[in-house]
Amino acid sequence: MKQNSEILREAYDALHASAQTKMEVLSMNETNNKKPFAGRRVLVAALAVVLTLALAVGAMAAAGVFNMRIREADPEETFAGPLEPEMGMPIRWDGAKLVFTFDGPAECQKIHFKPGYMPYDIAPGLSWEEDGGWYGRITCEGTDGCASGQPCLIEARYAPQFVDGGSLLLLYSDDVSDIIEEEWNGYRILKFGSHKANPNFPGGEHDVDACYYIMYQPEQGYILTLSSFEGNLDTLEQIAKSLEIEPTAETVSSADWHDHNEFMDCGVG
């Protein structure tokens, strides 16, 4: 049955099936190979699964729709980060918690946004402000005397940054709460909390808790992440739903982002 597995792998490569699909269907094939006379029937069924999923992804891409998948990172999995200037080689990130991957078109329009409700002061030197009150990034770090250091961080990313072999990561987290998924106004909404322990302080006094509100627009390909150290998920939702969002004249192309990995963790600086 080695030939069957090779046929499956060739089909995956030709049809661009996801890594998760590859694992599931190959597992099904290998399990059923142990049963007499089942291998050929299972091979046909497995190829049908791959073809159906690949055609669905292809149809979505042709229609300009991006697909987002979420999984937990494998314990030993590493990801290439930015280049280390002195070494000329990428930094390797390990210990990631969540991995977001994308399929879809190679380009989308860049956006900017304007908050309608913002209960925190925006840090002017660290936010990306444009004319007319529009922003490409908002951080409220160090404002209002908040003890956490970051009551609200809003960042925009784009599916074409990751469709060519890359991933968006939740990197610095030991545990993640159950992810609440909703649909709102054309967005796929994800809401969850994360916890990161500091091994140097076993009492937990320097553990880091964060919360995340993610707005994913599958037709336009952008991902807006609102995060905080304040445990104020309801407030983040209010801010998110008040945002005025519009496309800009700039285009984001996958040609500029080969094998790009990036983490979306809440932070300062």
Short mmCIF file of C-alpha atoms in Angstrom, two decimals:
data_model
loop_
_atom_site.label_atom_id
_atom_site.label_comp_id
_atom_site.label_asym_id
_atom_site.label_seq_id
_atom_site.Cartn_x
_atom_site.Cartn_y
_atom_site.Cartn_z
CA MET A 1 0.00 0.00 0.00
CA LYS A 2 3.03 2.25 -0.12
CA GLN A 3 2.02 3.20 -3.67
CA ASN A 4 -1.41 4.34 -2.42
CA SER A 5 0.17 6.73 0.07
CA GLU A 6 2.44 8.11 -2.62
CA ILE A 7 -0.60 8.70 -4.87
CA LEU A 8 -2.34 10.51 -2.03
CA ARG A 9 0.65 12.73 -1.36
CA GLU A 10 0.92 13.62 -5.04
CA ALA A 11 -2.76 14.54 -5.06
CA TYR A 12 -2.28 16.74 -2.00
CA ASP A 13 0.60 18.60 -3.62
CA ALA A 14 -1.34 19.13 -6.84
CA LEU A 15 -4.52 20.30 -5.12
CA HIS A 16 -2.96 22.26 -2.22
CA ALA A 17 -4.88 20.45 0.51
CA SER A 18 -4.14 21.64 4.04
CA ALA A 19 -1.66 19.92 6.33
CA GLN A 20 -4.49 18.95 8.66
CA THR A 21 -6.39 17.29 5.80
CA LYS A 22 -3.25 15.40 4.78
CA MET A 23 -2.80 13.99 8.28
CA GLU A 24 -6.45 13.00 8.66
CA VAL A 25 -6.81 11.29 5.29
CA LEU A 26 -3.42 9.53 5.42
CA SER A 27 -4.33 8.26 8.88
CA MET A 28 -7.63 6.93 7.52
CA ASN A 29 -5.78 5.25 4.63
CA GLU A 30 -3.11 3.66 6.85
CA THR A 31 -5.69 2.36 9.35
CA ASN A 32 -7.83 0.75 6.70
CA ASN A 33 -4.85 -0.74 4.85
CA LYS A 34 -4.75 -3.31 7.65
CA LYS A 35 -8.18 -4.61 6.58
CA PRO A 36 -8.24 -7.17 3.69
CA PHE A 37 -9.36 -5.75 0.33
CA ALA A 38 -10.17 -2.33 1.86
CA GLY A 39 -7.16 -0.41 0.58
CA ARG A 40 -8.43 0.46 -2.90
CA ARG A 41 -11.89 1.52 -1.68
CA VAL A 42 -10.34 3.69 1.04
CA LEU A 43 -7.89 5.21 -1.45
CA VAL A 44 -10.77 6.23 -3.72
CA ALA A 45 -12.69 7.69 -0.77
CA ALA A 46 -9.63 9.53 0.48
CA LEU A 47 -8.93 11.02 -2.94
CA ALA A 48 -12.55 12.12 -3.12
CA VAL A 49 -12.19 13.91 0.22
CA VAL A 50 -9.02 15.67 -0.92
CA LEU A 51 -10.57 16.65 -4.26
CA THR A 52 -13.73 17.99 -2.64
CA LEU A 53 -11.84 20.08 -0.10
CA ALA A 54 -9.32 21.33 -2.63
CA LEU A 55 -12.05 22.33 -5.09
CA ALA A 56 -13.86 24.15 -2.29
CA VAL A 57 -10.70 26.07 -1.39
CA GLY A 58 -10.07 26.80 -5.06
CA ALA A 59 -13.61 28.06 -5.54
CA MET A 60 -13.30 30.34 -2.53
CA ALA A 61 -9.99 31.70 -3.80
CA ALA A 62 -11.50 32.36 -7.23
CA ALA A 63 -14.36 34.19 -5.54
CA GLY A 64 -11.91 36.29 -3.53
CA VAL A 65 -12.64 34.59 -0.21
CA PHE A 66 -9.94 33.78 2.35
CA ASN A 67 -10.13 30.73 4.58
CA MET A 68 -8.68 30.74 8.12
CA ARG A 69 -7.82 27.63 10.12
CA ILE A 70 -6.83 27.46 13.79
CA ARG A 71 -4.93 24.69 15.53
CA GLU A 72 -2.76 24.14 18.59
CA ALA A 73 0.96 24.09 17.86
CA ASP A 74 2.79 20.79 18.28
CA PRO A 75 5.00 20.84 21.41
CA GLU A 76 8.23 20.50 19.40
CA GLU A 77 7.16 22.76 16.53
CA THR A 78 9.31 25.79 15.71
CA PHE A 79 8.71 28.77 13.44
CA ALA A 80 11.11 31.07 11.63
CA GLY A 81 11.01 34.64 12.92
CA PRO A 82 12.78 37.74 11.62
CA LEU A 83 16.39 37.66 10.52
CA GLU A 84 19.03 37.93 13.23
CA PRO A 85 21.18 40.88 12.01
CA GLU A 86 24.49 39.51 13.29
CA MET A 87 23.94 35.92 12.17
CA GLY A 88 22.08 36.52 8.89
CA MET A 89 19.72 33.70 9.85
CA PRO A 90 16.13 33.80 11.11
CA ILE A 91 15.36 33.62 14.81
CA ARG A 92 13.53 30.37 15.65
CA TRP A 93 10.42 30.60 17.82
CA ASP A 94 9.33 27.59 19.85
CA GLY A 95 6.62 27.03 22.42
CA ALA A 96 3.82 28.57 20.33
CA LYS A 97 0.28 27.93 21.57
CA LEU A 98 -2.06 28.68 18.63
CA VAL A 99 -1.35 28.65 14.90
CA PHE A 100 -3.55 30.52 12.41
CA THR A 101 -3.12 29.58 8.73
CA PHE A 102 -4.81 30.99 5.64
CA ASP A 103 -5.77 30.00 2.09
CA GLY A 104 -7.04 32.35 -0.57
CA PRO A 105 -6.09 35.02 -3.10
CA ALA A 106 -2.59 36.43 -3.34
CA GLU A 107 -3.65 40.04 -2.74
CA CYS A 108 -6.02 42.20 -0.74
CA GLN A 109 -6.47 45.88 0.00
CA LYS A 110 -4.85 47.40 3.05
CA ILE A 111 -7.25 49.08 5.48
CA HIS A 112 -7.20 51.80 8.09
CA PHE A 113 -9.63 52.37 10.94
CA LYS A 114 -11.06 55.04 13.18
CA PRO A 115 -12.41 54.34 16.69
CA GLY A 116 -15.88 55.58 17.54
CA TYR A 117 -15.62 54.53 21.19
CA MET A 118 -12.26 54.62 22.98
CA PRO A 119 -12.27 54.85 26.79
CA TYR A 120 -8.46 54.97 26.96
CA ASP A 121 -5.95 57.56 25.86
CA ILE A 122 -4.14 56.65 22.66
CA ALA A 123 -0.34 56.75 22.91
CA PRO A 124 0.52 59.16 20.10
CA GLY A 125 4.18 58.33 19.61
CA LEU A 126 3.60 54.60 19.30
CA SER A 127 0.37 54.53 17.29
CA TRP A 128 0.27 54.85 13.50
CA GLU A 129 -1.93 57.88 12.93
CA GLU A 130 -2.87 59.19 9.50
CA ASP A 131 -4.67 62.32 8.33
CA GLY A 132 -8.32 62.62 9.27
CA GLY A 133 -8.12 60.61 12.49
CA TRP A 134 -7.44 57.28 10.74
CA TYR A 135 -5.03 54.72 12.17
CA GLY A 136 -3.09 51.69 10.98
CA ARG A 137 -2.28 50.71 14.58
CA ILE A 138 -3.45 51.91 17.97
CA THR A 139 -1.76 51.33 21.30
CA CYS A 140 -2.84 52.75 24.64
CA GLU A 141 0.18 51.51 26.54
CA GLY A 142 1.30 53.51 29.55
CA THR A 143 -1.73 55.82 29.51
CA ASP A 144 -4.34 56.55 32.16
CA GLY A 145 -1.96 55.27 34.83
CA CYS A 146 -3.11 51.70 34.17
CA ALA A 147 -1.08 49.22 36.18
CA SER A 148 -1.08 46.57 33.45
CA GLY A 149 0.73 48.77 30.94
CA GLN A 150 -1.60 47.87 28.06
CA PRO A 151 -5.37 48.42 28.27
CA CYS A 152 -5.93 48.26 24.51
CA LEU A 153 -3.81 47.33 21.48
CA ILE A 154 -5.34 47.27 17.97
CA GLU A 155 -3.34 45.81 15.11
CA ALA A 156 -4.21 44.96 11.50
CA ARG A 157 -2.81 42.03 9.55
CA TYR A 158 -3.68 40.49 6.21
CA ALA A 159 -4.25 36.94 4.98
CA PRO A 160 -1.90 37.36 1.95
CA GLN A 161 0.95 37.82 4.44
CA PHE A 162 0.49 34.16 5.41
CA VAL A 163 -0.96 32.27 2.40
CA ASP A 164 2.51 31.51 1.00
CA GLY A 165 3.71 29.13 3.70
CA GLY A 166 3.37 31.43 6.74
CA SER A 167 1.45 31.45 10.00
CA LEU A 168 0.01 33.92 12.49
CA LEU A 169 0.88 32.79 16.02
CA LEU A 170 -0.20 33.16 19.60
CA LEU A 171 3.31 32.67 20.91
CA TYR A 172 3.81 33.56 24.56
CA SER A 173 1.06 31.56 26.25
CA ASP A 174 0.86 28.43 28.39
CA ASP A 175 -2.92 28.14 28.45
CA VAL A 176 -5.81 29.49 26.41
CA SER A 177 -9.43 29.64 27.47
CA ASP A 178 -12.17 28.16 25.32
CA ILE A 179 -12.40 30.16 22.10
CA ILE A 180 -15.83 31.71 21.62
CA GLU A 181 -16.69 32.05 17.93
CA GLU A 182 -19.43 34.29 16.59
CA GLU A 183 -20.55 35.85 13.31
CA TRP A 184 -21.18 39.60 13.30
CA ASN A 185 -21.74 41.95 10.38
CA GLY A 186 -19.76 39.77 7.95
CA TYR A 187 -16.93 39.11 10.42
CA ARG A 188 -15.80 35.89 12.01
CA ILE A 189 -15.31 36.87 15.65
CA LEU A 190 -12.96 35.01 18.02
CA LYS A 191 -12.83 35.77 21.75
CA PHE A 192 -10.48 34.13 24.27
CA GLY A 193 -8.06 34.69 27.14
CA SER A 194 -4.48 33.51 27.63
CA HIS A 195 -2.18 32.88 30.60
CA LYS A 196 1.62 32.87 30.71
CA ALA A 197 3.46 31.82 33.87
CA ASN A 198 6.81 33.32 34.84
CA PRO A 199 9.00 30.38 35.97
CA ASN A 200 11.23 32.73 37.94
CA PHE A 201 8.33 33.63 40.25
CA PRO A 202 6.49 30.40 41.18
CA GLY A 203 4.07 32.38 43.36
CA GLY A 204 2.43 33.73 40.23
CA GLU A 205 2.94 37.39 41.09
CA HIS A 206 4.47 38.05 37.66
CA ASP A 207 2.25 35.83 35.53
CA VAL A 208 0.74 37.52 32.49
CA ASP A 209 -2.94 37.29 31.58
CA ALA A 210 -4.27 38.75 28.35
CA CYS A 211 -7.56 38.78 26.47
CA TYR A 212 -8.17 38.86 22.72
CA TYR A 213 -10.98 39.98 20.45
CA ILE A 214 -10.27 39.09 16.80
CA MET A 215 -12.27 40.40 13.84
CA TYR A 216 -11.58 38.38 10.71
CA GLN A 217 -13.04 39.56 7.38
CA PRO A 218 -12.91 36.57 4.98
CA GLU A 219 -13.96 38.45 1.86
CA GLN A 220 -11.53 41.35 2.26
CA GLY A 221 -8.75 39.33 3.89
CA TYR A 222 -7.87 41.47 6.91
CA ILE A 223 -7.51 40.44 10.53
CA LEU A 224 -8.01 43.03 13.27
CA THR A 225 -6.70 41.98 16.68
CA LEU A 226 -7.75 43.86 19.81
CA SER A 227 -5.88 42.74 22.92
CA SER A 228 -5.33 43.84 26.50
CA PHE A 229 -3.73 42.95 29.82
CA GLU A 230 -6.74 44.34 31.70
CA GLY A 231 -9.20 41.43 31.46
CA ASN A 232 -11.61 43.84 29.77
CA LEU A 233 -12.94 41.69 26.94
CA ASP A 234 -16.38 43.35 27.02
CA THR A 235 -14.75 46.76 26.59
CA LEU A 236 -12.63 45.48 23.70
CA GLU A 237 -15.81 44.26 22.04
CA GLN A 238 -17.40 47.70 22.40
CA ILE A 239 -14.32 49.32 20.88
CA ALA A 240 -14.23 46.78 18.04
CA LYS A 241 -17.86 47.22 17.09
CA SER A 242 -17.47 50.99 17.06
CA LEU A 243 -14.59 50.96 14.57
CA GLU A 244 -15.05 52.66 11.24
CA ILE A 245 -13.04 50.65 8.72
CA GLU A 246 -12.30 51.46 5.11
CA PRO A 247 -9.87 50.21 2.43
CA THR A 248 -6.91 52.29 1.37
CA ALA A 249 -5.20 52.55 -2.02
CA GLU A 250 -2.40 50.21 -0.89
CA THR A 251 -2.32 46.50 -1.76
CA VAL A 252 -0.90 43.68 0.34
CA SER A 253 0.64 40.93 -1.85
CA SER A 254 1.78 37.45 -0.87
CA ALA A 255 4.79 37.95 -3.15
CA ASP A 256 6.29 40.14 -0.42
CA TRP A 257 5.66 37.66 2.41
CA HIS A 258 7.08 34.23 1.54
CA ASP A 259 7.12 31.84 4.54
CA HIS A 260 6.26 34.76 6.83
CA ASN A 261 5.48 34.04 10.50
CA GLU A 262 4.34 36.70 12.95
CA PHE A 263 2.95 36.65 16.48
CA MET A 264 -0.07 38.61 17.64
CA ASP A 265 0.53 38.53 21.39
CA CYS A 266 -0.54 41.53 23.44
CA GLY A 267 2.43 43.62 24.50
CA VAL A 268 4.04 47.01 24.91
CA GLY A 269 6.79 48.74 23.00
#
